[in-house]
Amino acid sequence: MVALLLAGCHSVKDSEALARFEFNEPHMGTLFSITLYARDAGEANAAAEAAFAEVAKLDRMMTDYDPSSELMQLCRRPVGEPTRVSPELFELLAESLRVARETDGAFDITVGPFVRAWRAARKSKILPSAGELARLRANVGYEHVRLDAKTKTVTLLAPDMQLDLGGIAKGYAADRALEKMRRYGVTRALVAASGDIAIGDAPPGKAGWRVGIAALDGAAGELARTVLLANAGVSTSGDSEQNVEIGGVRYSHIIDPQTGLGMTNHIQTTIIGPNATITDGLDTPTAIMGVERGMKLINGQRGLAALFVVREGMKVETVVSKEFARRFGVGGDTVIIYR
Ligand code: ADP
Ligand code: MG
C-alpha cells in the first residue's frame, strides 16, 4: 500500500510540466532578460520579480552615476580610513582585486578617473593630454585599495580615487539574480545582461541552453558560433557601439591601465567559466592582454574556455583556447588553437 502510494506520487512529479517564461527589465544601463521554466505563472512571476529586485538593489549600491551610491560614498571617504561596506560590495571588490592580481593589473577597478576622461573625450573628440593623464594616474592603481576580510572594511590609500565596477558588476548581478530564483524553486533559468549571461540548470529534457557568440562587428544577429551550456557563465567584451574615433584611431571603452586611454586592439573576447562574475571579470582584461597573454591565462585555469575574434587590417581571425576546442569543437573559421 505504502509502496504503491509512493510510486503514484513519483509519477505525478515526473509528469509535472514546466512552462517557459520570459521577462525583461532595464537595469545597469542595459536590458536584463530572464528566461526560466516554472510550474505556473505565479511561480515564474515571483522568481523573476525577486531576481530583478536583487539586480536593482546591486545597481543602486554600485553605480558610479549616482553620487549617493554606496560605492561613490566609499570613494569620498578620507584617505587611509577603513570603511565598513555591505557584504555584496565587499565580495565584489574582493573578486575584482583577485582578477586584478591575476591579470597583472590589466583589469583594474580604480581606472575610474581614466574612464571619466574617456567619456569626456568621446564627447569632445579630444584626447586627454599627457599632463592630464599623468595627473590622473596618481589616483589610479588597485594596490591602493586594501580589504580586511575580518572587519569587512575597505581602505583607500590614494586621494580622489574613483572605483568603477562597470567591468564586472553586470556578471555579478546576473549571478545573484540566478541565485535568488533558485531560492524560489526555479533552477532552470538564464539571466542575460547584454554581453554577460548567467546560466542555471538546463531546460527540461535538454542538455543545456544554446548561447550564440556574436561575430566581430557583425550585423545584429550574425553569430561566430553557438555553444550549449548549463550551470555556467559566459561573457563577451568589445561592444562595437562604444568606440570613439579620434585622429583616425579607434579607442574602445575598455581602458588600458598602462596608457590611461581606450584600448586600440581590435578584438572581441568571449569567456566561458563557472559563473558570470568570473567571466565578466575576465572578458575586459583578456581583450587588453591580447591573444598570446590572454589565452595563456585562460589555458592556465581549469574550467575556463575562450574564443577571441581578432582583426588585423583586413584579416579577421578566430582563435580558441584548448578547453574551447575540446568542449565545443574547432569550427571552420578557427585558425589557431592556443595550447
Ligand atoms: P561591456 O559589456 O559594457 O562591454 P565590459 O565588461 O567590457 O562591459 O567592461 C567595460 C567597462 O568596464 C567600462 O565601461 C568601464 O566602466 C570599465 N573598465 C574599463 N576599462 C577597465 C579596466 N581596464 N579594468 C576594469 N574595468 C574597466
Ligand atoms: Mg567585463
PDB file of N, CA and C and ligand atoms in Angstrom, residues 107 166-169 196 235-237 279-285, ligand 2:
ATOM      1  N   PHE A 107      43.049  44.225 -15.607  1.00  0.00           N
ATOM      2  CA  PHE A 107      41.740  44.539 -15.028  1.00  0.00           C
ATOM      3  C   PHE A 107      42.006  45.359 -13.787  1.00  0.00           C
ATOM      4  N   GLY A 166      32.056  48.774 -13.508  1.00  0.00           N
ATOM      5  CA  GLY A 166      31.373  48.533 -14.787  1.00  0.00           C
ATOM      6  C   GLY A 166      31.898  47.323 -15.550  1.00  0.00           C
ATOM      7  N   GLY A 167      33.134  46.902 -15.263  1.00  0.00           N
ATOM      8  CA  GLY A 167      33.704  45.767 -15.979  1.00  0.00           C
ATOM      9  C   GLY A 167      33.339  44.420 -15.387  1.00  0.00           C
ATOM     10  N   ILE A 168      32.592  44.395 -14.263  1.00  0.00           N
ATOM     11  CA  ILE A 168      32.311  43.120 -13.606  1.00  0.00           C
ATOM     12  C   ILE A 168      30.916  43.060 -12.951  1.00  0.00           C
ATOM     13  N   ALA A 169      30.279  44.232 -12.772  1.00  0.00           N
ATOM     14  CA  ALA A 169      29.028  44.281 -11.997  1.00  0.00           C
ATOM     15  C   ALA A 169      27.859  43.577 -12.684  1.00  0.00           C
ATOM     16  N   ASP A 196      26.742  39.697 -20.907  1.00  0.00           N
ATOM     17  CA  ASP A 196      27.032  38.826 -19.761  1.00  0.00           C
ATOM     18  C   ASP A 196      25.843  37.937 -19.445  1.00  0.00           C
ATOM     19  N   SER A 235      30.654  35.543 -21.009  1.00  0.00           N
ATOM     20  CA  SER A 235      30.721  36.997 -21.202  1.00  0.00           C
ATOM     21  C   SER A 235      31.491  37.333 -22.470  1.00  0.00           C
ATOM     22  N   THR A 236      30.992  38.351 -23.167  1.00  0.00           N
ATOM     23  CA  THR A 236      31.680  38.825 -24.371  1.00  0.00           C
ATOM     24  C   THR A 236      31.955  40.314 -24.231  1.00  0.00           C
ATOM     25  N   SER A 237      33.177  40.705 -24.472  1.00  0.00           N
ATOM     26  CA  SER A 237      33.539  42.122 -24.401  1.00  0.00           C
ATOM     27  C   SER A 237      33.618  42.682 -25.814  1.00  0.00           C
ATOM     28  N   THR A 279      33.509  35.308 -15.525  1.00  0.00           N
ATOM     29  CA  THR A 279      33.659  35.540 -16.969  1.00  0.00           C
ATOM     30  C   THR A 279      33.605  37.033 -17.299  1.00  0.00           C
ATOM     31  N   ASP A 280      32.745  37.799 -16.587  1.00  0.00           N
ATOM     32  CA  ASP A 280      32.696  39.245 -16.841  1.00  0.00           C
ATOM     33  C   ASP A 280      34.019  39.889 -16.422  1.00  0.00           C
ATOM     34  N   GLY A 281      34.559  39.442 -15.303  1.00  0.00           N
ATOM     35  CA  GLY A 281      35.839  39.987 -14.847  1.00  0.00           C
ATOM     36  C   GLY A 281      36.956  39.737 -15.838  1.00  0.00           C
ATOM     37  N   LEU A 282      36.873  38.646 -16.574  1.00  0.00           N
ATOM     38  CA  LEU A 282      37.987  38.288 -17.466  1.00  0.00           C
ATOM     39  C   LEU A 282      37.827  38.759 -18.910  1.00  0.00           C
ATOM     40  N   ASP A 283      36.615  39.074 -19.354  1.00  0.00           N
ATOM     41  CA  ASP A 283      36.483  39.446 -20.781  1.00  0.00           C
ATOM     42  C   ASP A 283      37.186  40.780 -21.060  1.00  0.00           C
ATOM     43  N   THR A 284      37.132  41.698 -20.101  1.00  0.00           N
ATOM     44  CA  THR A 284      37.753  43.009 -20.281  1.00  0.00           C
ATOM     45  C   THR A 284      39.295  42.926 -20.327  1.00  0.00           C
ATOM     46  N   PRO A 285      39.955  42.348 -19.311  1.00  0.00           N
ATOM     47  CA  PRO A 285      41.424  42.322 -19.338  1.00  0.00           C
ATOM     48  C   PRO A 285      42.008  41.436 -20.433  1.00  0.00           C
TER      49      PRO A 285
HETATM   50 MG    MG B   2      33.699  42.540 -18.244  1.00  0.00          MG
END
